[in-house]
mmCIF file of C-alpha atoms in Angstrom:
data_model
loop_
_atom_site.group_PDB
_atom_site.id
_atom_site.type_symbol
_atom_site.label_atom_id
_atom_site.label_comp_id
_atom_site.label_asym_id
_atom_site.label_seq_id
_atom_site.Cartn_x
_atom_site.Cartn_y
_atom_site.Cartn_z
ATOM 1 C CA UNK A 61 79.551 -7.967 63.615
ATOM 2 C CA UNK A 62 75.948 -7.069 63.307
ATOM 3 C CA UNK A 63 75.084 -3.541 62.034
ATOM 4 C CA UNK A 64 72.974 -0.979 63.849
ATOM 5 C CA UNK A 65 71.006 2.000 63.053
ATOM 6 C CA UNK A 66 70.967 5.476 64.794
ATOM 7 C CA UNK A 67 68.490 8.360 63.914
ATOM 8 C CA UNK A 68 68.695 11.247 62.758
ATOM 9 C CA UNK A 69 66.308 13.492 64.847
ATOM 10 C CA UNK A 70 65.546 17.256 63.422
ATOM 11 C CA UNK A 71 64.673 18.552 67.261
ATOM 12 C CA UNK A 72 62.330 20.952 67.647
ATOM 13 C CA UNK A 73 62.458 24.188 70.362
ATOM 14 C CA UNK A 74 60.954 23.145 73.382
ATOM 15 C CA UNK A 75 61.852 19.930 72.891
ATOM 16 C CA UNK A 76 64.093 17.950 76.165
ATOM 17 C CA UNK A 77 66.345 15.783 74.638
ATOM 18 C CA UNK A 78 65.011 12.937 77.330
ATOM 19 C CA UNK A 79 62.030 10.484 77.382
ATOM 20 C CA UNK A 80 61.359 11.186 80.955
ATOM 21 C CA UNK A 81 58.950 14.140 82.180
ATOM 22 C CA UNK A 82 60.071 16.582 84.555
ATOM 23 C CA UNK A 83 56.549 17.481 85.698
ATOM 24 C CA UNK A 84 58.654 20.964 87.056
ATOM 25 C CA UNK A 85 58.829 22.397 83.505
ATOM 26 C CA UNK A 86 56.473 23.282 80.457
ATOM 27 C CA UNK A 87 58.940 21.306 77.810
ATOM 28 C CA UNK A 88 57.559 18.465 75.353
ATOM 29 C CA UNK A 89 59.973 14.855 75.478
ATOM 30 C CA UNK A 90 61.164 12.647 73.037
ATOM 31 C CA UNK A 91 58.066 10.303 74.330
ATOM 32 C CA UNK A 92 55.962 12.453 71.787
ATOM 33 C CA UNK A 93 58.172 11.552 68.837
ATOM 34 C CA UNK A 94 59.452 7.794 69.693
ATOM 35 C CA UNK A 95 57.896 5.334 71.623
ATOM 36 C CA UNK A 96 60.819 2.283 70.942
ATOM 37 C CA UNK A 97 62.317 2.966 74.879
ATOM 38 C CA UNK A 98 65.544 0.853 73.765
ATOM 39 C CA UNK A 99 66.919 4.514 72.225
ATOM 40 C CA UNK A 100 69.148 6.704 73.768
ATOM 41 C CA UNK A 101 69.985 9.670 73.225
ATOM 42 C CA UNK A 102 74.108 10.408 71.979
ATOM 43 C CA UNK A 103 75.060 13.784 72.645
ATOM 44 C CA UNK A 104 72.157 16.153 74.688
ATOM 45 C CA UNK A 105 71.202 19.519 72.898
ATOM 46 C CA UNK A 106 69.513 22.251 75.448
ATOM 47 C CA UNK A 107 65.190 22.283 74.995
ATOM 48 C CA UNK A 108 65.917 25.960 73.969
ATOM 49 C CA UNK A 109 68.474 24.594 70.707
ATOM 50 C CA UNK A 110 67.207 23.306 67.719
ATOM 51 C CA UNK A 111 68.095 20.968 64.892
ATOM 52 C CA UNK A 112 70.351 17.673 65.201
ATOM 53 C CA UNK A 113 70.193 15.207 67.621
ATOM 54 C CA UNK A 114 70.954 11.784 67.441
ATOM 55 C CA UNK A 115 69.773 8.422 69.173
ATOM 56 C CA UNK A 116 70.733 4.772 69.008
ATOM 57 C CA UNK A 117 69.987 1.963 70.682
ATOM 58 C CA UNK A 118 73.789 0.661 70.579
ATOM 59 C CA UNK A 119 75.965 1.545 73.418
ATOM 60 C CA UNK A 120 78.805 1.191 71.306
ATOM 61 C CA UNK A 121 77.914 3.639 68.512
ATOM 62 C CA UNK A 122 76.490 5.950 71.759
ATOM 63 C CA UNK A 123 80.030 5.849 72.806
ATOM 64 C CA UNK A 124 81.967 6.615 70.061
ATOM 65 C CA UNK A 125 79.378 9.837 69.549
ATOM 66 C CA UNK A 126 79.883 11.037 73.183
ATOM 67 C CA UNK A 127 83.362 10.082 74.140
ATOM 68 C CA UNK A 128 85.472 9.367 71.047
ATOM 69 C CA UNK A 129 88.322 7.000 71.236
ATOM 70 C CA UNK A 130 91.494 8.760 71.737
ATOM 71 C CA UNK A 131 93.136 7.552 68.103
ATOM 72 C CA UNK A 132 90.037 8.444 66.476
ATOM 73 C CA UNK A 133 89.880 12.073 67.750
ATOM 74 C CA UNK A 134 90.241 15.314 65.796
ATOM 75 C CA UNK A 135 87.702 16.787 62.672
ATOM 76 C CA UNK A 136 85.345 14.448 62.243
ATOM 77 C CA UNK A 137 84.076 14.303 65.902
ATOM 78 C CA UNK A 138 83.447 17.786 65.453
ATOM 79 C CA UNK A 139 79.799 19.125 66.050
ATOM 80 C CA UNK A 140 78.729 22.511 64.197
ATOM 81 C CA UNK A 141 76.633 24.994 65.002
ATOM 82 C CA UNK A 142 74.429 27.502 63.343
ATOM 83 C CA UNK A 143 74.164 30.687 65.536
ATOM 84 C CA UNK A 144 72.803 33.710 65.157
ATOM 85 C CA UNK A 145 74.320 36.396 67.449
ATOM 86 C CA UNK A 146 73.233 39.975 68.327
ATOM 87 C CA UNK A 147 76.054 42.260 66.772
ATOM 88 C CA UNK A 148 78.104 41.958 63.682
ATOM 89 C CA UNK A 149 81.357 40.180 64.613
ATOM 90 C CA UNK A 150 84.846 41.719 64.197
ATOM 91 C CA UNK A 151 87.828 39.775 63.212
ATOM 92 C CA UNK A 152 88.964 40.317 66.819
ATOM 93 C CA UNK A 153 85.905 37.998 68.134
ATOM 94 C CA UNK A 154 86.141 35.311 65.657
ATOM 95 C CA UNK A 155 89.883 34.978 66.511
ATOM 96 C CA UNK A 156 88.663 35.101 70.214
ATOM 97 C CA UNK A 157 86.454 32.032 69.278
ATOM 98 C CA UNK A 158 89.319 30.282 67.311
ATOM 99 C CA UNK A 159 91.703 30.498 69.599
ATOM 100 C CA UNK A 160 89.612 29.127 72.389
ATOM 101 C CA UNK A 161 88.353 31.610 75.340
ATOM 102 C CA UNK A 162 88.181 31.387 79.064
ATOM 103 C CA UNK A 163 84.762 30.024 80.880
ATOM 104 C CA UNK A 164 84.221 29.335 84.501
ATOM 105 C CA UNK A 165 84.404 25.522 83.928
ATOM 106 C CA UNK A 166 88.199 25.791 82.099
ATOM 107 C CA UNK A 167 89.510 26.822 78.607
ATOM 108 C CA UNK A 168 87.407 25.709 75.292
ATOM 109 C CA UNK A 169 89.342 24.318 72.716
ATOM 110 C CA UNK A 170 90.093 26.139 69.822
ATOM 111 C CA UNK A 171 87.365 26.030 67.020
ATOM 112 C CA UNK A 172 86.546 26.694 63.722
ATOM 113 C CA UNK A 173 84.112 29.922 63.261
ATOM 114 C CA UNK A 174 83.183 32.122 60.297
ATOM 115 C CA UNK A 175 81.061 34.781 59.595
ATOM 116 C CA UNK A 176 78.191 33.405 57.202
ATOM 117 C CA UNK A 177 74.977 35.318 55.229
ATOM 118 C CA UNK A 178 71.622 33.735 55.696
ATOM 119 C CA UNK A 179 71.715 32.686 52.208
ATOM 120 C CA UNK A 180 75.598 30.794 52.527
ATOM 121 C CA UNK A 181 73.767 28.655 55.532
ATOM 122 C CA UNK A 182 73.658 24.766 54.365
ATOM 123 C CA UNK A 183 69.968 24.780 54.806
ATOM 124 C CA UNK A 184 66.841 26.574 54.089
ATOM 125 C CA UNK A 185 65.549 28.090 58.009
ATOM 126 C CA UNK A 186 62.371 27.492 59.017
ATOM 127 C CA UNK A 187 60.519 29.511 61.560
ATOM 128 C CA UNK A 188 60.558 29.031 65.219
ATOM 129 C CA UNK A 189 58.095 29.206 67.742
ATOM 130 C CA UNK A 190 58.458 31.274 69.335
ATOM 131 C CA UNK A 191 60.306 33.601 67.556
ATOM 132 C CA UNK A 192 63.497 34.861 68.453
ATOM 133 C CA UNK A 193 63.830 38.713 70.258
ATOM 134 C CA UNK A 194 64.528 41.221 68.065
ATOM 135 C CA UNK A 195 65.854 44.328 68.378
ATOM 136 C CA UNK A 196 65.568 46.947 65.697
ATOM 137 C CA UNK A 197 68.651 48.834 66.734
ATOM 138 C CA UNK A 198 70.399 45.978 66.881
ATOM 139 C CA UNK A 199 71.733 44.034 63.769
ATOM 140 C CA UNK A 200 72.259 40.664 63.878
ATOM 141 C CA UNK A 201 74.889 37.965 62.485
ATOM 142 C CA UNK A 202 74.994 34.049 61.745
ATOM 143 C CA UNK A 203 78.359 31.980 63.192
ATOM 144 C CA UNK A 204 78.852 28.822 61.766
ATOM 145 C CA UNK A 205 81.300 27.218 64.772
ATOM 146 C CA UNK A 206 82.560 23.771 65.348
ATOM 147 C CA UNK A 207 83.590 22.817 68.689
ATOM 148 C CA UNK A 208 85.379 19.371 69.317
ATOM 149 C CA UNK A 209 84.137 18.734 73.472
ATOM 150 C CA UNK A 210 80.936 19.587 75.422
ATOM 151 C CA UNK A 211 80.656 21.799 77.923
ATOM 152 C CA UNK A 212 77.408 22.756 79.179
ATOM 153 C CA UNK A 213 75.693 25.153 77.442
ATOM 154 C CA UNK A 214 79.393 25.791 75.739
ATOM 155 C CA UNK A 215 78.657 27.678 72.438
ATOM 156 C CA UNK A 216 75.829 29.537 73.861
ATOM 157 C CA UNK A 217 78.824 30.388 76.425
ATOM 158 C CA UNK A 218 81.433 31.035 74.090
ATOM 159 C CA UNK A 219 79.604 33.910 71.961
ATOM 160 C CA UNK A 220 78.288 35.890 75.380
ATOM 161 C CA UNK A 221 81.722 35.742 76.192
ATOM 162 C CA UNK A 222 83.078 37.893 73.180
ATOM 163 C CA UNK A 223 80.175 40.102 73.156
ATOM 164 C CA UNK A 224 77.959 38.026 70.795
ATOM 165 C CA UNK A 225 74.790 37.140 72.962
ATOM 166 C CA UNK A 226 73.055 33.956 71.381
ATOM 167 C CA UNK A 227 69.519 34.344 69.947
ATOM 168 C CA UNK A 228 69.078 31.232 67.964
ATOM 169 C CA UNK A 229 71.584 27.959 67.880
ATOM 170 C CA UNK A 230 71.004 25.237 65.516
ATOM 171 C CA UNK A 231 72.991 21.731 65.911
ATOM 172 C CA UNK A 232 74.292 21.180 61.816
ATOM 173 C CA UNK A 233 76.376 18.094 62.176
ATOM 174 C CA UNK A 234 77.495 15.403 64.913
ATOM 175 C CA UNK A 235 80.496 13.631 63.892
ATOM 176 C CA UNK A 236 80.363 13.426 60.563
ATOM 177 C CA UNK A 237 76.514 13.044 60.211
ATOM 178 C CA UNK A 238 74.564 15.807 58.728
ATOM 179 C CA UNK A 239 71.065 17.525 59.524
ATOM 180 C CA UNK A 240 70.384 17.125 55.724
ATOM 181 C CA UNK A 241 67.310 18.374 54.833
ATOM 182 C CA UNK A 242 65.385 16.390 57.597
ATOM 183 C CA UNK A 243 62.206 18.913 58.394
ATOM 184 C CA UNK A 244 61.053 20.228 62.365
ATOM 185 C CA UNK A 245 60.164 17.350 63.985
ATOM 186 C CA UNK A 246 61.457 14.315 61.736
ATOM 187 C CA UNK A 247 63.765 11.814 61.768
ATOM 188 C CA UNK A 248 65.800 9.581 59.615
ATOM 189 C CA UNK A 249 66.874 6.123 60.316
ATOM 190 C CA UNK A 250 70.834 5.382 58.961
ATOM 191 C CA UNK A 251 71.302 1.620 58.633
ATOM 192 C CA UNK A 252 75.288 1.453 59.685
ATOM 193 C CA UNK A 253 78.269 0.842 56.546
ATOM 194 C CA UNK A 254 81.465 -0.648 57.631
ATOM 195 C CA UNK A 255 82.600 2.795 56.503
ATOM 196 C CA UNK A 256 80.356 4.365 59.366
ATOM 197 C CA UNK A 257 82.257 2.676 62.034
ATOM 198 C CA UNK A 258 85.799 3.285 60.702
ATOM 199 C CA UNK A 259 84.652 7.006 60.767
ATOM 200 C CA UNK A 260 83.388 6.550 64.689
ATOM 201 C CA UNK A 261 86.086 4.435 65.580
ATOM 202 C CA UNK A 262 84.734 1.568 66.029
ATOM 203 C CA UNK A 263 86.270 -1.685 65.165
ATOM 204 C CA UNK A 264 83.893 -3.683 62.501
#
C-alpha cells in the first residue's frame, strides 16, 4: 500500500475550517494557508476554536479520523480539549461532565475531564486576538476534556450546561495525534508509519 501524509494545522481564531468563502461572514479560510485543493479537512473545529486541525488528501485516513471503524473505537479516537471556563468547577460538575449530560440533540458520552492550572497545560498559550472577555469578579478555570463523538458545538455545549460558560477552547489532540508545539498559524506534514494506520484502523 502506498503511504500518505496528513497535516498537522495549528488553526488560528477566525479561521473557517473550509477553503470556500462565505462572502456572508468576516472569517479568513484555509485558502490563505494552503493552496494544494486535493486536502480536506478531517474533523471541522468552529472559526471561534483554536489549535488542532487536521487535513489529508486520503479519503481513507479522512475516514478513519471522522468515523472510526467500529473494532477500532475507544481511547485513541479521542479528541481533547483545552477550555477555559468562567467559574471554578466543583467535583459535582466534573462528574456531570464524566458521566455524560443531557443536550437537545441526545446524551454525550461520558468523558474524561480534570481540573488543570495554566502551568499543568501541555503547551505554552499564546495570545489571542481578540482576547477573551474578562470579568474581574469572575475567576476563571482550565478543563482539559476528551470527548469520543462530535456533536455540534458539543464541548462548548457541555460546559454551559453545568454552569461553566466557555471563553476559550483549544483542540489538543485528534486521535492520537498531538498539537505539539506547532505555533498560530503552522502546520506540520506527518509522512504515514505502518504503525499510524494500525492506530486509525486502517488495514496496511
Amino acid at each position: 500500500m502506498p503511504t500518505s501524509s496528513l497535516i498537522l494545522f495549528n488553526k488560528p481564531y477566525g479561521v473557517q475550517s473550509q477553503f470556500r468563502d462565505d462572502s456572508n461572514n468576516d472569517h479568513a479560510t484555509l485558502l490563505q494557508y494552503f493552496t494544494d485543493k486535493s486536502l480536506r479537512v478531517a474533523g471541522r473545529l468552529d472559526a471561534t476554536s483554536e489549535g488542532l486541525l487536521i487535513l489529508t488528501d486520503d479519503g481513507r485516513v479522512n475516514k478513519a479520523i471522522t468515523h472510526p471503524p467500529k473494532a477500532n473505537a475507544g481511547r485513541k479516537q479521542g479528541k481533547t480539549y483545552l477550555v477555559q471556563v468562567e467559574g471554578i468547577p466543583t467535583a459535582e460538575q466534573l462528574n456531570q461532565l464524566k458521566r455524560g449530560v443531557t443536550l437537545k440533540d441526545g446524551k454525550t458520552l461520558p468523558a474524561e475531564v480534570k481540573h488543570v492550572s495554566e502551568d499543568e497545560l501541555p503547551m505554552a498559550l499564546w495570545q489571542r486576538h481578540p482576547p477573551i472577555r474578562e470579568r474581574k469578579s469572575v475567576p476563571d478555570s482550565w478543563l482539559m476534556l476528551t470527548i469520543y463523538e462530535g456533536k455540534n458545538r458539543q464541548v462548548r455545549r457541555m460546559t454551559a450546561h453545568v454552569g461553566l460558560p466557555c471563553l476559550r477552547l483549544i483542540r489538543w489532540s485528534v486521535a492520537g495525534f498531538e498539537l505539539g508545539d506547532i505555533a498560530v498559524g503552522e502546520f506540520v506534514r506527518i509522512h504515514l508509519t505502518s504503525e499510524h494506520y494500525q492506530q486509525l484502523g486502517i488495514s496496511y
